[in-house]
Coordinates of C-alpha atoms in Angstrom, one line a residue:
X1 CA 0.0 0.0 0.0
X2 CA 3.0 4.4 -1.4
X3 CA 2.8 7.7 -2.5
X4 CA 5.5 11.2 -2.0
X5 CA 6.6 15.3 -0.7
X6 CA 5.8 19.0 -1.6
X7 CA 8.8 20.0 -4.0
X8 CA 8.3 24.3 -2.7
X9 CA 7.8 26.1 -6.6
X10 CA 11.5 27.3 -6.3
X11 CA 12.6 23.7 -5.3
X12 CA 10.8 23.1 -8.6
X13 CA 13.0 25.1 -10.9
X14 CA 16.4 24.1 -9.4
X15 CA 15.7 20.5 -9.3
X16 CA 15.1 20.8 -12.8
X17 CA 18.3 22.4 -13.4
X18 CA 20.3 18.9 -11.7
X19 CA 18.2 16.2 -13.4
X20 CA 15.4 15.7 -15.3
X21 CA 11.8 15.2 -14.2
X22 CA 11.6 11.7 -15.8
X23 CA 14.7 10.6 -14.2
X24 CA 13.2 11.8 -10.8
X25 CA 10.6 9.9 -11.1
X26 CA 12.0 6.5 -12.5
X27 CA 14.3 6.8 -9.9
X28 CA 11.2 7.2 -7.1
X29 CA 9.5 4.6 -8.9
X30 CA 12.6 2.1 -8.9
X31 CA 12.6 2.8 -5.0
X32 CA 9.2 2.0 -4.5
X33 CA 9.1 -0.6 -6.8
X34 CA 12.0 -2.5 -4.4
X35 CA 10.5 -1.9 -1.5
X36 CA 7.1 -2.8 -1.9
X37 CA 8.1 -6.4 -3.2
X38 CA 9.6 -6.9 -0.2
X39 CA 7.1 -5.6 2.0
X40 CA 4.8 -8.3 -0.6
X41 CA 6.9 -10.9 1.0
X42 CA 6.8 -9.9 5.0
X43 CA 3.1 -10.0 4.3
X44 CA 3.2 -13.3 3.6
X45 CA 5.7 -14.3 5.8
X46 CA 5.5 -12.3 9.4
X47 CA 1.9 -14.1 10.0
X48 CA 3.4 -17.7 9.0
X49 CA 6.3 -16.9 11.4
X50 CA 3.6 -16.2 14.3
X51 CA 1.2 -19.1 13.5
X52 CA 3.5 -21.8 12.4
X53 CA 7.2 -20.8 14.3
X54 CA 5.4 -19.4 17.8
X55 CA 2.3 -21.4 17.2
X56 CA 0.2 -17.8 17.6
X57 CA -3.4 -18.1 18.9
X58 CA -5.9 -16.0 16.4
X59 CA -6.4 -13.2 18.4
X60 CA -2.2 -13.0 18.8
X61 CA -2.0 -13.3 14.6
X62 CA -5.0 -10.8 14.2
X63 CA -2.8 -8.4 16.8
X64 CA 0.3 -8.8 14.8
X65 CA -1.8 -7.2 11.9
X66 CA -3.1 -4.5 13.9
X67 CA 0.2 -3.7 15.4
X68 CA 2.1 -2.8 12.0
X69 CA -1.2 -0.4 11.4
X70 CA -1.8 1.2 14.6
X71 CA 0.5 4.1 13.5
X72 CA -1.7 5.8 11.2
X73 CA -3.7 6.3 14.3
X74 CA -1.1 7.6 16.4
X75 CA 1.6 9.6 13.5
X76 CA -0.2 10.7 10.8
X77 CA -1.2 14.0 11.7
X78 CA 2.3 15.4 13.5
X79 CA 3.3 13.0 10.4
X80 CA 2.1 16.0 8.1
X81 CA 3.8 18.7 9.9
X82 CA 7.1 16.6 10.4
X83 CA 6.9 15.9 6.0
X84 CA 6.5 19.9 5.6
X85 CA 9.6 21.0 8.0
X86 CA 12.2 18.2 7.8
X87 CA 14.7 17.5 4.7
X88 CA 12.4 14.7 3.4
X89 CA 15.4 12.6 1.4
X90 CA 17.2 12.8 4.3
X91 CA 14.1 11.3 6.2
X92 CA 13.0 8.9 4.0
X93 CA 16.8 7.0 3.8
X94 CA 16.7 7.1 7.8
X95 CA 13.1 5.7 8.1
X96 CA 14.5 3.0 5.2
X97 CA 17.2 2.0 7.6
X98 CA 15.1 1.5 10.9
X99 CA 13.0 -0.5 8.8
X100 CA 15.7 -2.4 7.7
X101 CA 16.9 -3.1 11.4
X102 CA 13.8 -3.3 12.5
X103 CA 12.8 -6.3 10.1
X104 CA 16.5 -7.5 10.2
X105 CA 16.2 -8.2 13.8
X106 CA 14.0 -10.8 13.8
X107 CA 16.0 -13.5 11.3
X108 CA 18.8 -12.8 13.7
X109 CA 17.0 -13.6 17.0
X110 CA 15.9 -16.8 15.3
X111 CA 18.8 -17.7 14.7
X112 CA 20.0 -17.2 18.5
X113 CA 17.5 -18.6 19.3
X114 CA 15.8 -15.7 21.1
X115 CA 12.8 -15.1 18.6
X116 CA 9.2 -14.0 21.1
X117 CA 6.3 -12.9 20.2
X118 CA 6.7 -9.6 21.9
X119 CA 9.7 -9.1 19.6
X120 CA 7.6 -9.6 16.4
X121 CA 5.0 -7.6 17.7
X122 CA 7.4 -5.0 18.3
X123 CA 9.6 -5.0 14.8
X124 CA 5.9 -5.0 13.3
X125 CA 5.1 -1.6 15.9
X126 CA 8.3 0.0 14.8
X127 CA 8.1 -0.7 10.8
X128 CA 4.5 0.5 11.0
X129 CA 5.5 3.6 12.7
X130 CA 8.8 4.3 10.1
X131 CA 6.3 3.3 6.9
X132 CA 3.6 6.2 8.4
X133 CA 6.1 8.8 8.4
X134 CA 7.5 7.8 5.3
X135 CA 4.3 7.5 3.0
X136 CA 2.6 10.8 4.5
X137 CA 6.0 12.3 3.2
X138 CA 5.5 10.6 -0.2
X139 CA 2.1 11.7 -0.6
X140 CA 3.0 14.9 -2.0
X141 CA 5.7 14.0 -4.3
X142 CA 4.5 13.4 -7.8
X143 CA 2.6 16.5 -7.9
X144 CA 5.5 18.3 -7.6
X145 CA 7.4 16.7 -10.7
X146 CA 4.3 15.4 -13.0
X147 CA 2.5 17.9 -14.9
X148 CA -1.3 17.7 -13.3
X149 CA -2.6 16.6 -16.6
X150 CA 0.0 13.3 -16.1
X151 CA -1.0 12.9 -12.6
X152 CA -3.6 9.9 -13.2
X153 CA -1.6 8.8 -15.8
X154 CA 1.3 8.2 -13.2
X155 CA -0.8 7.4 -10.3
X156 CA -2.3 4.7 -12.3
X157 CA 1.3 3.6 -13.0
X158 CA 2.6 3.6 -9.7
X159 CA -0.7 1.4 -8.8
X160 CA 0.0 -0.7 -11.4
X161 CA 3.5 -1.3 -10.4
X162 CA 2.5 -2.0 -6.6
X163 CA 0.1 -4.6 -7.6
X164 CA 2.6 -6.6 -10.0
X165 CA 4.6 -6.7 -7.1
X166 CA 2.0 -7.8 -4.7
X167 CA 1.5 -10.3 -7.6
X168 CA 4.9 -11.4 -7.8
X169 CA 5.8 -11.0 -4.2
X170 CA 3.3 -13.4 -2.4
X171 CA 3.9 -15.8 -4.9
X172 CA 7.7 -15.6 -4.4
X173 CA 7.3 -15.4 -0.6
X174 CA 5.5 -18.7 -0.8
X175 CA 8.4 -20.3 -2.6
X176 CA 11.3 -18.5 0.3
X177 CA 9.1 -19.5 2.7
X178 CA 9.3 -23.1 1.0
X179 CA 12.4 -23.5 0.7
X180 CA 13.8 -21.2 3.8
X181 CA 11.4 -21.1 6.4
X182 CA 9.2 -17.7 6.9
X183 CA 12.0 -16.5 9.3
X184 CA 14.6 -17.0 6.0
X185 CA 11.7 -15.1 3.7
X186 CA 12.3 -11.8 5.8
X187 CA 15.6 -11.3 4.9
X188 CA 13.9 -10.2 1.1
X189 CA 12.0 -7.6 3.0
X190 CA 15.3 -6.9 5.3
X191 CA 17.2 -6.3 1.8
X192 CA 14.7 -4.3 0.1
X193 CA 14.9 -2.0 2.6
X194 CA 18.4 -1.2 2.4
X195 CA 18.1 -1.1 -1.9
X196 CA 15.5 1.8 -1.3
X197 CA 17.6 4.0 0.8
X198 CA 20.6 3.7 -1.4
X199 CA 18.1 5.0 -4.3
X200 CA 16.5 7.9 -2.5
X201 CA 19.8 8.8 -1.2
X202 CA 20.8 9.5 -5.3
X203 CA 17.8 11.6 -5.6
X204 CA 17.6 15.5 -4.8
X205 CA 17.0 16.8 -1.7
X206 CA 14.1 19.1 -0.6
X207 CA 14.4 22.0 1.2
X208 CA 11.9 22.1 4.1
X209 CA 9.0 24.9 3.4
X210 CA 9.5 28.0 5.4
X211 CA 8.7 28.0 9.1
X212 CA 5.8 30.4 9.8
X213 CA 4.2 31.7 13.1
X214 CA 1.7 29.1 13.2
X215 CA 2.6 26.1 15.6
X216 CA 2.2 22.5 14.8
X217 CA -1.4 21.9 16.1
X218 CA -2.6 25.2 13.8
X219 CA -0.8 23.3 11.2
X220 CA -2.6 20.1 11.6
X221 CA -5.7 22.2 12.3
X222 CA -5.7 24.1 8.9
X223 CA -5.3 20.3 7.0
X224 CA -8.3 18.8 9.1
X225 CA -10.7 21.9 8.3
X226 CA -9.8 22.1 4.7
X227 CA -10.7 18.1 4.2
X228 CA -13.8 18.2 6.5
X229 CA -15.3 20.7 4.9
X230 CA -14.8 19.9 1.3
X231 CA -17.8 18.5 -0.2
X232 CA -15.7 15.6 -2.3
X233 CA -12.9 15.0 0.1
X234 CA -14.8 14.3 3.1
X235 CA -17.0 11.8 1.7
X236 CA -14.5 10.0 -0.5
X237 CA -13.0 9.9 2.9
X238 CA -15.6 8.1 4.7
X239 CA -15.9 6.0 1.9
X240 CA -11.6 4.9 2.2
X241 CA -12.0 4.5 5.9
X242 CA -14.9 2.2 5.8
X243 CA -13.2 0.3 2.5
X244 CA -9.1 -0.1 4.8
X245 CA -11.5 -1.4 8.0
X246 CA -12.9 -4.0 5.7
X247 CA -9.5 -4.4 3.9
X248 CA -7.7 -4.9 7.3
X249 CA -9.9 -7.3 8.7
X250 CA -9.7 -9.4 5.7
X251 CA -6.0 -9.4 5.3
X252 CA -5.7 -10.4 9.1
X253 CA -8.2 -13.3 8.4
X254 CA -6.8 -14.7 5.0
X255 CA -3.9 -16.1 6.1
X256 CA -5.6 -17.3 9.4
X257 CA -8.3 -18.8 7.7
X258 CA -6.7 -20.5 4.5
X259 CA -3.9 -22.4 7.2
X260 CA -5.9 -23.4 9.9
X261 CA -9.0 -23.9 8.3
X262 CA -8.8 -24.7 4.7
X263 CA -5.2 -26.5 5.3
X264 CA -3.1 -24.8 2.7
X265 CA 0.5 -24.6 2.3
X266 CA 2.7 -22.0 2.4
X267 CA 2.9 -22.3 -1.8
X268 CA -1.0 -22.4 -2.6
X269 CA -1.2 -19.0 0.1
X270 CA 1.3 -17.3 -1.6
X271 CA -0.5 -18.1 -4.9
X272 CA -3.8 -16.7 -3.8
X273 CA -2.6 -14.0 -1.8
X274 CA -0.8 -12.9 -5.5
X275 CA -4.4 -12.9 -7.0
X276 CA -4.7 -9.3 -4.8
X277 CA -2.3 -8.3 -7.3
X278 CA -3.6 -9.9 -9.9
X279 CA -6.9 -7.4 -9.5
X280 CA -4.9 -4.1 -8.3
X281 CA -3.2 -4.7 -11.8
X282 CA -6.3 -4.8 -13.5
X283 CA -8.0 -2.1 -11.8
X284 CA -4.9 0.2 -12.6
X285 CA -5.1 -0.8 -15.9
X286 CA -8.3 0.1 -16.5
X287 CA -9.2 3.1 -14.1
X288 CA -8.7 6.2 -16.1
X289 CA -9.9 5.0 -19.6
X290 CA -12.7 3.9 -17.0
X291 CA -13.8 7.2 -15.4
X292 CA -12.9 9.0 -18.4
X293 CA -15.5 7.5 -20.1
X294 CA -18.4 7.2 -17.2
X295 CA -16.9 10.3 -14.9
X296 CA -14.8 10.0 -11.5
X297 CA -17.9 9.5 -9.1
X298 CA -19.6 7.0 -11.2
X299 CA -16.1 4.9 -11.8
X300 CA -15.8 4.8 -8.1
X301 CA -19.3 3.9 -7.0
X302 CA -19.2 1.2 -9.9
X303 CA -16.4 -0.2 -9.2
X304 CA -16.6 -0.9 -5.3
X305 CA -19.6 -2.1 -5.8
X306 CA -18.5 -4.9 -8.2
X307 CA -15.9 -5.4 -5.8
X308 CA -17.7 -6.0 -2.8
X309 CA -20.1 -8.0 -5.0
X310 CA -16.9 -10.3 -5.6
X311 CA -15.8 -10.3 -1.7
X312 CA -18.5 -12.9 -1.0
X313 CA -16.4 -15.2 -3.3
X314 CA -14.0 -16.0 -0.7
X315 CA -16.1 -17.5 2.1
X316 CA -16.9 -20.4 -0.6
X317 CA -13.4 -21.7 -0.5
X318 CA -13.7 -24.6 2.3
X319 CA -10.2 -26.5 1.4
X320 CA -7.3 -26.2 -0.9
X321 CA -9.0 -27.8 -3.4
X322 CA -11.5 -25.3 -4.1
X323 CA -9.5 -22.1 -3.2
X324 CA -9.6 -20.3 -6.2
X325 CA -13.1 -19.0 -4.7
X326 CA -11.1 -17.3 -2.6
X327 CA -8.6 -16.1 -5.0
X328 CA -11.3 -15.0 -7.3
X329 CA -12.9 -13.0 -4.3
X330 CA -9.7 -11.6 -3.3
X331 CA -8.8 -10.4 -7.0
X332 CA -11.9 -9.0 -7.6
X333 CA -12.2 -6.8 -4.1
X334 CA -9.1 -5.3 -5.0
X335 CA -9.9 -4.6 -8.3
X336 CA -13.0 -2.2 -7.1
X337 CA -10.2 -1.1 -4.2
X338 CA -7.6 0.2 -6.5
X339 CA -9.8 2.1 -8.9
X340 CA -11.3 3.8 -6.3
X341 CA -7.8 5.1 -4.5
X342 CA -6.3 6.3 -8.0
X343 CA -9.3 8.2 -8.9
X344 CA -9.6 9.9 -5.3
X345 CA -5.7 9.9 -4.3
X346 CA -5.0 11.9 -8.2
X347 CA -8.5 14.6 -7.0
X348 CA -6.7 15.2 -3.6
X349 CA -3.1 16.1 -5.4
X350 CA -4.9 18.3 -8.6
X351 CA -7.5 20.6 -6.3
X352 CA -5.4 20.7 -2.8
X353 CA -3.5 23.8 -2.5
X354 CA 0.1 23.2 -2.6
X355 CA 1.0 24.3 0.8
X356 CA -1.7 21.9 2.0
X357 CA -1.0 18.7 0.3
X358 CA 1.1 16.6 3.1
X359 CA -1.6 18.1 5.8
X360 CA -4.3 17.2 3.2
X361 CA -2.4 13.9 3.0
X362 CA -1.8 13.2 6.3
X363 CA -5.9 14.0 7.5
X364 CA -7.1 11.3 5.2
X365 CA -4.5 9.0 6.2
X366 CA -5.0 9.4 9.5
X367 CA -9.0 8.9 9.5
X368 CA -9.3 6.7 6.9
X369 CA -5.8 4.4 7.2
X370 CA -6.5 5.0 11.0
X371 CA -9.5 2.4 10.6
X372 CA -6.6 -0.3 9.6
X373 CA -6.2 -1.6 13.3
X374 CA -9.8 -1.4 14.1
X375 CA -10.6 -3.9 11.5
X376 CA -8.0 -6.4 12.3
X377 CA -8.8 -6.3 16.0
X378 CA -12.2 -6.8 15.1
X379 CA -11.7 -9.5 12.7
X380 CA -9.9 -10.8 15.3
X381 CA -12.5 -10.6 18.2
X382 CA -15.2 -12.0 15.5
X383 CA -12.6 -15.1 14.9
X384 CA -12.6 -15.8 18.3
X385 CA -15.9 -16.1 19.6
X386 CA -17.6 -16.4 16.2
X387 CA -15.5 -18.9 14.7
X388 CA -12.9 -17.8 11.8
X389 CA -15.7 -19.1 8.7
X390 CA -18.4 -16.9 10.3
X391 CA -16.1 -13.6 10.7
X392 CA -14.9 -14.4 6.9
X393 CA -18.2 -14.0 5.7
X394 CA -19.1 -10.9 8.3
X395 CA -16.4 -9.3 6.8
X396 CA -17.1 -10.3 3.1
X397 CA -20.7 -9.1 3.3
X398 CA -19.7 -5.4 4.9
X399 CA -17.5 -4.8 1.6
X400 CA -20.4 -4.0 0.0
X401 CA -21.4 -1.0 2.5
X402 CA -19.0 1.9 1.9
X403 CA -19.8 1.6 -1.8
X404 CA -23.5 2.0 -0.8
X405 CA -23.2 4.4 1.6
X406 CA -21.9 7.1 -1.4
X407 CA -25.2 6.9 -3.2
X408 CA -26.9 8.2 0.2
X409 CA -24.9 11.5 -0.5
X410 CA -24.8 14.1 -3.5
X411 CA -21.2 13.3 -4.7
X412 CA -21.9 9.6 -5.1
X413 CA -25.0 10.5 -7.4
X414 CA -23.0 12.7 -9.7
X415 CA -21.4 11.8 -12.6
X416 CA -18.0 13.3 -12.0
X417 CA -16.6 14.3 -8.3
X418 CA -16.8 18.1 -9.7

């Protein structure tokens, strides 16, 4: 799930003078592109090291999830300020690094024979925490280098590229974790990590914005109003919280669900866990031809509601032998998923003011991210006193209410968000 920084308009002109736009952002994209994969990886594998290494009960898995999200709660809005003030290249290589030692730590304590659950649930607390800072700084990047009239164009692209990798990297993860063990499989991640930072470390630095009067809580304060009040924003924010609680809760569940109850192995997860890929690549694909031709609001509200419709899919899948229910559910929820955050992520970057984008950024993180934890503790809660086949379909079945809670206001009845 990465975006990037506000380039100040005289930033603009002397970056140009060093390098190129293009080479900018191929060099951003390369980044990302790295460390996604290996974040596709540790997705796969930090759950199979708590249920299959430490033998994790499912409200300890579903905690694990919740752990790595509970930042967006806590960081996002200081995140904002921290974006607008601080050399962001300079930020971005250090939050690369603790993530590397961070993730790094754990293949190491294995191997001494020290590995806890409290130190998984930590490394997951402290990567969650560096990747909030770091993506809330992201946000704001493109804008700065891509013409506004490329910004879909290159949104799309960047959510193309994250779901080949989440295509490619559960896939592969199921083979590491094969043929290495899930501990083993986090050195990719561990790796990635330290690839990234030596490619933002090549690209130009930013100058922080000037400091005003205004102290940080002002700061934050002038970001929350803007989004509140806007008549797109605030409900295409409503409609991305309610979509991550859903998302969270499922991705906590998936893996719980498909070991323990339909009995796959590591291999057959990875391969339907790629399938979420598989459906953010199609959705990117298809998502600007698709609201240029039927208008932002309608894309949206169409697409989420043919994924939701998809969700209920994945409950069908019983054992490995008919888990490409689950796939198909899985590829098809995303595809709705992705469509919608490209269409509203490039409207947030094109009618934001400039010196509001990473506060912009960081409100909608912070509300609508913020619901990440909720949904995994819930799915969690759900799997234990419910059963794990009755939460999956709980959870299933509410992907189908954000989509229908935007035609219960104005801008999900337009035909474009303005």
């Amino acid at each position: 799930m990465s975006e990037t920084p506000t380039v100040p308009e005289h930033d603009r002109r002397s970056t140009h003078h060093a390098t190129s736009p293009p080479a900018i952002f191929w060099r951003y994209w390369a980044a990302a592109t790295v460390s996604n994969a290996g974040t596709a990886v540790t997705a796969l594998a930090l759950p199979l090291v708590a249920l299959t290494v430490l033998d994790a009960t499912a409200l300890q898995a579903t905690l694990l999830a919740a752990a790595g999200q509970i930042s967006w709660l806590l960081l996002s809005l200081p995140a904002g300020v921290i974006a607008q003030r601080v050399p962001l290249r300079r930020l971005q290589v250090t939050l690369d690094l603790v993530r590397f030692t961070a993730v790094g730590s754990l293949p190491l304590a294995w191997w001494l024979d020290r590995l806890s659950y409290l130190h998984l649930l930590l490394a997951a607390l402290v990567t969650g925490a560096a990747t909030v800072l770091f993506d809330i700084g992201n946000s704001t990047f493109l804008p700065a280098i891509v013409p506004a009239r490329q910004l879909a164009d290159r949104n799309s692209l960047m959510s193309g590229t994250h779901a080949v990798t989440e295509t490619g990297g559960p896939s592969g993860g199921g083979l590491l974790v094969h043929a290495a063990g899930p501990v083993g499989a986090l050195l990719v991640d561990t790796a990635s990590y330290l690839l990234s930072a030596v490619l933002l470390r090549t690209l130009p630095e930013r100058r922080p914005a000037a400091r005003t009067s205004d102290g940080a809580l002002q700061l934050i304060r002038e970001g929350w109003t803007y989004v509140t009040r806007h008549p797109v924003m605030l409900p295409c924010m409503l409609w991305a919280t309610a979509t991550n609680f859903v998302c969270a809760a499922l991705v906590a569940l998936t893996p719980l669900y498909l070991v323990r109850e339909a009995g796959l192995t590591p291999v057959q997860l990875g391969m339907v866990l790629a399938m979420d890929g598989v459906g953010a690549l199609a959705g990117s694909a298809v998502a600007v031809r698709l609201t240029r031709r039927f208008g932002t609001a309608r894309g949206l509200v169409g697409a989420a509601l043919a994924g939701g419709a998809a969700a209920l899919l994945a409950p069908l899948t019983t054992s490995a032998a008919n888990a490409y229910w689950f796939a198909l559910g899985n590829a098809g929820f995303a595809f709705g998923v992705v469509i919608g955050s490209i269409t509203t992520r490039t409207h947030r970057q094109t009618e934001s003011p400039p010196e509001l984008l990473s506060r912009v950024m960081a409100t909608v993180r912070f509300i609508s991210w913020g619901a990440q934890p909720l949904g995994a503790l819930t799915a969690g809660l759900l799997a234990t006193y419910a059963g794990t086949h009755a939460a999956l379909w709980t959870v299933c079945t509410a992907a189908l209410l954000p989509p229908l809670y935007l035609l219960t206001v104005p801008v999900g009845r337009r035909r474009d968000f303005a």
